[in-house]
Amino acid sequence: MVILTVDKATYYLILYFMLAYFFSWIFWIPRLVVVSYPHQFQGINIISILSQLFILGGLGPLISAAIVIHLQEGKEGLKKWGAECVKWRVNYHWYLVVFLLPLSFFLLADLIFFLLGGVIGMNITDPLFIIIAFFYILFLGGGLEEPGWRGYAQPRMMGKLDVLKLGVTLGLIWSFWHLPLFFIPGSSQHGIFFPGYLIYTTGIALVIAWIYNNTRSVFLCILFHTMFNLSAGLFAPSLTDLTYGMILIIILYGLIVILFLFHDKETLIRSKNSSISNASFSEGD
């Protein structure tokens, strides 16, 4: 009999991913069951109750990170993690990146889609609604996933993998974490071609890895994720359109190629800082 053994850090990392799936899917699976079999789950029961709390599933990575960090590192670990989650003092150009890059990304995709004969237009024009949507996404629509994926998982994976392997691995885990949403009408992922989404999400994981590795700020990752989802809601004509999806993927991976050309290929950190940053990741493990 073969017995697999893992070091303590890997054990906690695996535990984190398992809990992230559990605390999200425990809300998403009941919603999937209810919409699939509405007549069998009428009235008040545990499945219906969890289904109504569907939106809380997005907090799974955050909750799981808090639990695992407390188990692994105690209160001091939670304080350090919390400090990264609210770290806002970074070079101002990173704020330009997190706010303007998502907007530019989708506007460029719209332009190409239009030139190919597609129909484009701004999906939301009410400024107040856009502000409300921003804060909704920030807290419940994806933003608060980042304290888990980037705040906990990424720095611990960087000590074991280079950034490309990390991006692919975390991108796959992140993509499959969304899987129940593809079958739930009304979710952002419903109707999207999953293999394309997997490639797309892996690319986004690499871009956010670049932001985190250069700033060590989870706060900026939260803002970027929020702006990315908001920009998609504002400008994407249809995320289920295969042509538009291909345009997004081509632009995204074009950006990633540029990042690798001008940054250290192990970390996506500017080369002059790479040795320092690699050391800091190793110490963090």
mmCIF file of C-alpha atoms in Angstrom:
data_model
loop_
_atom_site.group_PDB
_atom_site.id
_atom_site.type_symbol
_atom_site.label_atom_id
_atom_site.label_comp_id
_atom_site.label_asym_id
_atom_site.label_seq_id
_atom_site.Cartn_x
_atom_site.Cartn_y
_atom_site.Cartn_z
ATOM 1 C CA MET A 1 0.000 0.000 0.000
ATOM 2 C CA VAL A 2 1.330 3.418 -0.995
ATOM 3 C CA ILE A 3 0.962 6.116 1.643
ATOM 4 C CA LEU A 4 1.167 9.681 0.417
ATOM 5 C CA THR A 5 2.622 12.203 2.829
ATOM 6 C CA VAL A 6 2.605 15.984 2.554
ATOM 7 C CA ASP A 7 4.339 18.664 4.543
ATOM 8 C CA LYS A 8 2.352 20.777 6.960
ATOM 9 C CA ALA A 9 2.165 23.819 4.664
ATOM 10 C CA THR A 10 0.816 21.714 1.794
ATOM 11 C CA TYR A 11 -1.690 20.077 4.131
ATOM 12 C CA TYR A 12 -3.125 23.461 5.096
ATOM 13 C CA LEU A 13 -3.170 24.606 1.474
ATOM 14 C CA ILE A 14 -5.161 21.529 0.459
ATOM 15 C CA LEU A 15 -7.443 22.051 3.453
ATOM 16 C CA TYR A 16 -8.012 25.628 2.324
ATOM 17 C CA PHE A 17 -9.096 24.591 -1.174
ATOM 18 C CA MET A 18 -11.397 21.893 0.191
ATOM 19 C CA LEU A 19 -13.052 24.334 2.582
ATOM 20 C CA ALA A 20 -13.378 26.996 -0.128
ATOM 21 C CA TYR A 21 -15.308 24.536 -2.275
ATOM 22 C CA PHE A 22 -17.360 23.333 0.682
ATOM 23 C CA PHE A 23 -18.420 26.760 1.977
ATOM 24 C CA SER A 24 -19.400 27.872 -1.531
ATOM 25 C CA TRP A 25 -21.011 24.739 -2.890
ATOM 26 C CA ILE A 26 -23.067 24.242 0.276
ATOM 27 C CA PHE A 27 -25.052 27.288 -0.902
ATOM 28 C CA TRP A 28 -24.795 26.805 -4.664
ATOM 29 C CA ILE A 29 -25.739 23.126 -4.900
ATOM 30 C CA PRO A 30 -29.067 23.635 -3.060
ATOM 31 C CA ARG A 31 -29.940 26.455 -5.482
ATOM 32 C CA LEU A 32 -29.142 24.145 -8.385
ATOM 33 C CA VAL A 33 -31.333 21.420 -6.863
ATOM 34 C CA VAL A 34 -34.226 23.816 -6.244
ATOM 35 C CA VAL A 35 -34.205 25.289 -9.762
ATOM 36 C CA SER A 36 -33.908 21.805 -11.246
ATOM 37 C CA TYR A 37 -36.680 20.250 -9.129
ATOM 38 C CA PRO A 38 -38.872 23.183 -7.997
ATOM 39 C CA HIS A 39 -41.938 21.127 -7.096
ATOM 40 C CA GLN A 40 -40.050 18.765 -4.798
ATOM 41 C CA PHE A 41 -38.631 21.556 -2.638
ATOM 42 C CA GLN A 42 -41.544 23.866 -1.984
ATOM 43 C CA GLY A 43 -42.044 25.271 1.502
ATOM 44 C CA ILE A 44 -39.497 25.598 4.281
ATOM 45 C CA ASN A 45 -36.715 23.011 4.396
ATOM 46 C CA ILE A 46 -32.948 23.060 4.678
ATOM 47 C CA ILE A 47 -32.422 22.847 0.909
ATOM 48 C CA SER A 48 -34.751 25.780 0.260
ATOM 49 C CA ILE A 49 -33.170 27.853 3.025
ATOM 50 C CA LEU A 50 -29.641 27.288 1.732
ATOM 51 C CA SER A 51 -30.888 28.038 -1.776
ATOM 52 C CA GLN A 52 -32.129 31.450 -0.648
ATOM 53 C CA LEU A 53 -28.673 32.154 0.795
ATOM 54 C CA PHE A 54 -27.138 31.405 -2.612
ATOM 55 C CA ILE A 55 -25.319 34.753 -2.803
ATOM 56 C CA LEU A 56 -23.238 33.894 0.275
ATOM 57 C CA GLY A 57 -21.444 31.182 -1.683
ATOM 58 C CA GLY A 58 -19.074 33.776 -3.077
ATOM 59 C CA LEU A 59 -17.663 34.300 0.408
ATOM 60 C CA GLY A 60 -16.383 30.725 0.622
ATOM 61 C CA PRO A 61 -12.736 31.563 -0.200
ATOM 62 C CA LEU A 62 -12.727 34.401 2.355
ATOM 63 C CA ILE A 63 -14.247 32.325 5.157
ATOM 64 C CA SER A 64 -11.966 29.378 4.418
ATOM 65 C CA ALA A 65 -8.845 31.534 4.449
ATOM 66 C CA ALA A 66 -9.768 32.978 7.841
ATOM 67 C CA ILE A 67 -10.335 29.501 9.288
ATOM 68 C CA VAL A 68 -7.147 27.961 7.909
ATOM 69 C CA ILE A 69 -4.939 30.921 8.816
ATOM 70 C CA HIS A 70 -6.291 30.809 12.365
ATOM 71 C CA LEU A 71 -5.547 27.082 12.571
ATOM 72 C CA GLN A 72 -2.135 27.417 10.971
ATOM 73 C CA GLU A 73 -0.785 30.706 12.296
ATOM 74 C CA GLY A 74 -3.130 31.887 15.024
ATOM 75 C CA LYS A 75 -4.009 35.497 15.757
ATOM 76 C CA GLU A 76 -0.707 36.849 14.464
ATOM 77 C CA GLY A 77 -1.304 35.219 11.108
ATOM 78 C CA LEU A 78 -4.788 36.699 10.932
ATOM 79 C CA LYS A 79 -3.392 40.158 11.709
ATOM 80 C CA LYS A 80 -0.792 39.878 8.956
ATOM 81 C CA TRP A 81 -3.396 38.624 6.485
ATOM 82 C CA GLY A 82 -5.789 41.390 7.467
ATOM 83 C CA ALA A 83 -3.071 43.998 6.961
ATOM 84 C CA GLU A 84 -2.501 42.782 3.398
ATOM 85 C CA CYS A 85 -6.241 42.836 2.745
ATOM 86 C CA VAL A 86 -6.402 46.550 3.562
ATOM 87 C CA LYS A 87 -2.950 47.567 2.314
ATOM 88 C CA TRP A 88 -3.670 50.573 0.136
ATOM 89 C CA ARG A 89 -0.352 52.452 0.254
ATOM 90 C CA VAL A 90 1.185 51.491 -3.070
ATOM 91 C CA ASN A 91 2.504 53.458 -6.015
ATOM 92 C CA TYR A 92 -0.368 55.390 -7.574
ATOM 93 C CA HIS A 93 0.208 53.819 -11.000
ATOM 94 C CA TRP A 94 -1.130 50.526 -9.659
ATOM 95 C CA TYR A 95 -4.463 52.221 -9.033
ATOM 96 C CA LEU A 96 -4.446 53.284 -12.673
ATOM 97 C CA VAL A 97 -3.813 49.643 -13.567
ATOM 98 C CA VAL A 98 -6.634 48.187 -11.483
ATOM 99 C CA PHE A 99 -9.198 50.768 -12.610
ATOM 100 C CA LEU A 100 -8.224 51.429 -16.219
ATOM 101 C CA LEU A 101 -6.940 48.043 -17.390
ATOM 102 C CA PRO A 102 -10.323 46.256 -17.045
ATOM 103 C CA LEU A 103 -12.138 49.132 -18.754
ATOM 104 C CA SER A 104 -9.591 49.235 -21.583
ATOM 105 C CA PHE A 105 -9.707 45.466 -21.937
ATOM 106 C CA PHE A 106 -13.451 45.301 -22.551
ATOM 107 C CA LEU A 107 -13.578 48.479 -24.635
ATOM 108 C CA LEU A 108 -10.900 47.078 -26.948
ATOM 109 C CA ALA A 109 -12.814 43.801 -27.180
ATOM 110 C CA ASP A 110 -15.982 45.747 -27.999
ATOM 111 C CA LEU A 111 -14.198 47.684 -30.735
ATOM 112 C CA ILE A 112 -12.878 44.523 -32.376
ATOM 113 C CA PHE A 113 -16.272 42.831 -32.025
ATOM 114 C CA PHE A 114 -17.929 45.857 -33.654
ATOM 115 C CA LEU A 115 -15.445 45.852 -36.542
ATOM 116 C CA LEU A 116 -16.296 42.191 -37.096
ATOM 117 C CA GLY A 117 -19.976 43.070 -37.391
ATOM 118 C CA GLY A 118 -21.102 42.586 -33.802
ATOM 119 C CA VAL A 119 -23.552 44.813 -31.964
ATOM 120 C CA ILE A 120 -22.192 46.705 -28.971
ATOM 121 C CA GLY A 121 -23.478 49.240 -26.480
ATOM 122 C CA MET A 122 -23.239 50.177 -22.836
ATOM 123 C CA ASN A 123 -25.414 47.800 -20.829
ATOM 124 C CA ILE A 124 -25.890 50.175 -17.884
ATOM 125 C CA THR A 125 -25.972 53.971 -18.144
ATOM 126 C CA ASP A 126 -27.409 55.104 -14.805
ATOM 127 C CA PRO A 127 -24.443 56.460 -12.744
ATOM 128 C CA LEU A 128 -26.138 55.643 -9.437
ATOM 129 C CA PHE A 129 -26.772 52.066 -10.515
ATOM 130 C CA ILE A 130 -23.128 51.729 -11.587
ATOM 131 C CA ILE A 131 -21.969 52.879 -8.144
ATOM 132 C CA ILE A 132 -24.346 50.446 -6.446
ATOM 133 C CA ALA A 133 -23.157 47.668 -8.759
ATOM 134 C CA PHE A 134 -19.532 48.446 -7.883
ATOM 135 C CA PHE A 135 -20.107 47.990 -4.161
ATOM 136 C CA TYR A 136 -22.308 44.942 -4.685
ATOM 137 C CA ILE A 137 -19.550 43.266 -6.708
ATOM 138 C CA LEU A 138 -16.943 44.418 -4.199
ATOM 139 C CA PHE A 139 -18.658 42.650 -1.306
ATOM 140 C CA LEU A 140 -20.777 39.892 -2.864
ATOM 141 C CA GLY A 141 -19.959 39.649 -6.557
ATOM 142 C CA GLY A 142 -16.374 38.439 -6.593
ATOM 143 C CA GLY A 143 -14.226 41.071 -4.908
ATOM 144 C CA LEU A 144 -14.032 39.322 -1.554
ATOM 145 C CA GLU A 145 -12.839 36.094 -3.137
ATOM 146 C CA GLU A 146 -9.393 37.671 -3.334
ATOM 147 C CA PRO A 147 -8.426 37.497 0.368
ATOM 148 C CA GLY A 148 -8.619 33.747 -0.173
ATOM 149 C CA TRP A 149 -7.239 33.108 -3.653
ATOM 150 C CA ARG A 150 -4.569 35.806 -3.596
ATOM 151 C CA GLY A 151 -4.309 36.582 0.114
ATOM 152 C CA TYR A 152 -3.885 33.001 1.288
ATOM 153 C CA ALA A 153 -3.291 30.575 -1.585
ATOM 154 C CA GLN A 154 -1.020 32.519 -3.923
ATOM 155 C CA PRO A 155 1.821 33.486 -1.556
ATOM 156 C CA ARG A 156 1.981 29.925 -0.240
ATOM 157 C CA MET A 157 2.011 28.470 -3.740
ATOM 158 C CA MET A 158 4.705 30.904 -4.918
ATOM 159 C CA GLY A 159 7.200 29.210 -2.645
ATOM 160 C CA LYS A 160 6.589 25.950 -4.534
ATOM 161 C CA LEU A 161 5.750 26.987 -8.116
ATOM 162 C CA ASP A 162 6.841 29.618 -10.586
ATOM 163 C CA VAL A 163 4.172 32.118 -11.549
ATOM 164 C CA LEU A 164 3.163 30.361 -14.775
ATOM 165 C CA LYS A 165 2.544 27.032 -13.050
ATOM 166 C CA LEU A 166 0.847 28.869 -10.209
ATOM 167 C CA GLY A 167 -1.446 30.725 -12.599
ATOM 168 C CA VAL A 168 -2.445 27.547 -14.402
ATOM 169 C CA THR A 169 -2.973 25.594 -11.174
ATOM 170 C CA LEU A 170 -4.871 28.317 -9.355
ATOM 171 C CA GLY A 171 -6.771 29.188 -12.522
ATOM 172 C CA LEU A 172 -7.989 25.603 -12.840
ATOM 173 C CA ILE A 173 -8.982 25.422 -9.175
ATOM 174 C CA TRP A 174 -10.694 28.800 -9.431
ATOM 175 C CA SER A 175 -12.548 27.820 -12.620
ATOM 176 C CA PHE A 176 -13.868 24.519 -11.281
ATOM 177 C CA TRP A 177 -14.894 26.247 -8.050
ATOM 178 C CA HIS A 178 -17.430 28.163 -10.199
ATOM 179 C CA LEU A 179 -18.758 24.974 -11.824
ATOM 180 C CA PRO A 180 -22.225 24.778 -10.161
ATOM 181 C CA LEU A 181 -22.958 28.338 -11.322
ATOM 182 C CA PHE A 182 -22.858 27.233 -14.954
ATOM 183 C CA PHE A 183 -26.063 25.274 -14.378
ATOM 184 C CA ILE A 184 -27.947 27.904 -12.365
ATOM 185 C CA PRO A 185 -30.104 30.303 -14.423
ATOM 186 C CA GLY A 186 -29.438 33.921 -13.532
ATOM 187 C CA SER A 187 -25.826 33.432 -12.482
ATOM 188 C CA SER A 188 -23.096 35.272 -14.381
ATOM 189 C CA GLN A 189 -21.627 31.986 -15.582
ATOM 190 C CA HIS A 190 -24.856 30.420 -16.841
ATOM 191 C CA GLY A 191 -24.678 29.650 -20.547
ATOM 192 C CA ILE A 192 -20.953 30.330 -20.908
ATOM 193 C CA PHE A 193 -18.819 27.743 -22.726
ATOM 194 C CA PHE A 194 -16.897 26.187 -19.825
ATOM 195 C CA PRO A 195 -13.629 25.265 -21.625
ATOM 196 C CA GLY A 196 -13.378 28.854 -22.841
ATOM 197 C CA TYR A 197 -14.127 30.129 -19.350
ATOM 198 C CA LEU A 198 -11.390 27.897 -17.963
ATOM 199 C CA ILE A 199 -8.810 29.367 -20.364
ATOM 200 C CA TYR A 200 -10.103 32.872 -19.650
ATOM 201 C CA THR A 201 -10.018 32.495 -15.861
ATOM 202 C CA THR A 202 -6.529 31.022 -15.942
ATOM 203 C CA GLY A 203 -5.374 34.108 -17.816
ATOM 204 C CA ILE A 204 -7.020 36.409 -15.290
ATOM 205 C CA ALA A 205 -5.309 34.456 -12.505
ATOM 206 C CA LEU A 206 -1.953 35.271 -14.107
ATOM 207 C CA VAL A 207 -2.794 38.971 -14.402
ATOM 208 C CA ILE A 208 -3.899 39.177 -10.769
ATOM 209 C CA ALA A 209 -0.761 37.240 -9.787
ATOM 210 C CA TRP A 210 1.250 39.981 -11.493
ATOM 211 C CA ILE A 211 -0.583 42.663 -9.509
ATOM 212 C CA TYR A 212 -0.190 40.868 -6.186
ATOM 213 C CA ASN A 213 3.451 39.895 -6.651
ATOM 214 C CA ASN A 214 4.416 43.481 -7.432
ATOM 215 C CA THR A 215 2.404 45.129 -4.657
ATOM 216 C CA ARG A 216 1.756 42.463 -1.992
ATOM 217 C CA SER A 217 -1.612 44.183 -1.670
ATOM 218 C CA VAL A 218 -4.725 42.004 -1.558
ATOM 219 C CA PHE A 219 -6.712 45.243 -1.494
ATOM 220 C CA LEU A 220 -5.606 46.029 -5.052
ATOM 221 C CA CYS A 221 -6.543 42.510 -6.140
ATOM 222 C CA ILE A 222 -9.997 43.045 -4.642
ATOM 223 C CA LEU A 223 -10.367 46.299 -6.575
ATOM 224 C CA PHE A 224 -9.134 44.723 -9.806
ATOM 225 C CA HIS A 225 -11.521 41.776 -9.531
ATOM 226 C CA THR A 226 -14.362 44.181 -8.783
ATOM 227 C CA MET A 227 -13.530 46.425 -11.729
ATOM 228 C CA PHE A 228 -13.105 43.456 -14.048
ATOM 229 C CA ASN A 229 -16.544 42.081 -13.224
ATOM 230 C CA LEU A 230 -18.095 45.548 -13.344
ATOM 231 C CA SER A 231 -16.516 46.306 -16.719
ATOM 232 C CA ALA A 232 -17.838 43.023 -18.084
ATOM 233 C CA GLY A 233 -21.307 43.954 -16.885
ATOM 234 C CA LEU A 234 -21.061 47.426 -18.395
ATOM 235 C CA PHE A 235 -19.538 46.698 -21.782
ATOM 236 C CA ALA A 236 -19.630 43.005 -22.688
ATOM 237 C CA PRO A 237 -22.448 42.512 -25.223
ATOM 238 C CA SER A 238 -22.644 38.795 -24.430
ATOM 239 C CA LEU A 239 -20.231 36.549 -22.577
ATOM 240 C CA THR A 240 -21.987 33.552 -24.133
ATOM 241 C CA ASP A 241 -21.076 34.676 -27.669
ATOM 242 C CA LEU A 242 -18.182 32.479 -28.814
ATOM 243 C CA THR A 243 -16.748 35.146 -31.124
ATOM 244 C CA TYR A 244 -16.676 37.725 -28.351
ATOM 245 C CA GLY A 245 -15.232 35.145 -25.983
ATOM 246 C CA MET A 246 -12.412 34.381 -28.411
ATOM 247 C CA ILE A 247 -11.654 38.086 -28.726
ATOM 248 C CA LEU A 248 -11.396 38.385 -24.942
ATOM 249 C CA ILE A 249 -9.058 35.397 -24.717
ATOM 250 C CA ILE A 250 -6.789 36.653 -27.518
ATOM 251 C CA ILE A 251 -6.475 40.106 -25.937
ATOM 252 C CA LEU A 252 -5.941 38.615 -22.483
ATOM 253 C CA TYR A 253 -3.152 36.281 -23.546
ATOM 254 C CA GLY A 254 -1.594 39.018 -25.650
ATOM 255 C CA LEU A 255 -1.352 41.046 -22.448
ATOM 256 C CA ILE A 256 0.144 38.074 -20.613
ATOM 257 C CA VAL A 257 2.829 37.657 -23.285
ATOM 258 C CA ILE A 258 3.746 41.320 -22.835
ATOM 259 C CA LEU A 259 3.941 40.875 -19.058
ATOM 260 C CA PHE A 260 6.309 37.923 -19.419
ATOM 261 C CA LEU A 261 8.477 39.818 -21.896
ATOM 262 C CA PHE A 262 9.062 42.725 -19.524
ATOM 263 C CA HIS A 263 9.101 40.995 -16.134
ATOM 264 C CA ASP A 264 10.942 38.207 -14.385
ATOM 265 C CA LYS A 265 9.545 34.984 -15.813
ATOM 266 C CA GLU A 266 9.558 33.195 -12.469
ATOM 267 C CA THR A 267 7.486 35.763 -10.591
ATOM 268 C CA LEU A 268 6.207 38.410 -13.059
ATOM 269 C CA ILE A 269 7.988 40.952 -10.893
ATOM 270 C CA ARG A 270 10.155 43.626 -12.465
ATOM 271 C CA SER A 271 13.552 42.002 -12.896
ATOM 272 C CA LYS A 272 15.469 44.472 -10.744
ATOM 273 C CA ASN A 273 13.316 43.490 -7.745
ATOM 274 C CA SER A 274 12.913 39.785 -8.470
ATOM 275 C CA SER A 275 15.645 38.456 -6.170
ATOM 276 C CA ILE A 276 14.292 40.417 -3.228
ATOM 277 C CA SER A 277 10.739 39.353 -3.924
ATOM 278 C CA ASN A 278 11.610 35.683 -4.362
ATOM 279 C CA ALA A 279 13.321 35.749 -0.995
ATOM 280 C CA SER A 280 10.304 37.319 0.649
ATOM 281 C CA PHE A 281 8.016 34.614 -0.739
ATOM 282 C CA SER A 282 10.322 31.892 0.519
ATOM 283 C CA GLU A 283 10.435 33.436 3.974
ATOM 284 C CA GLY A 284 6.652 33.602 4.011
ATOM 285 C CA ASP A 285 6.463 29.833 3.723
#
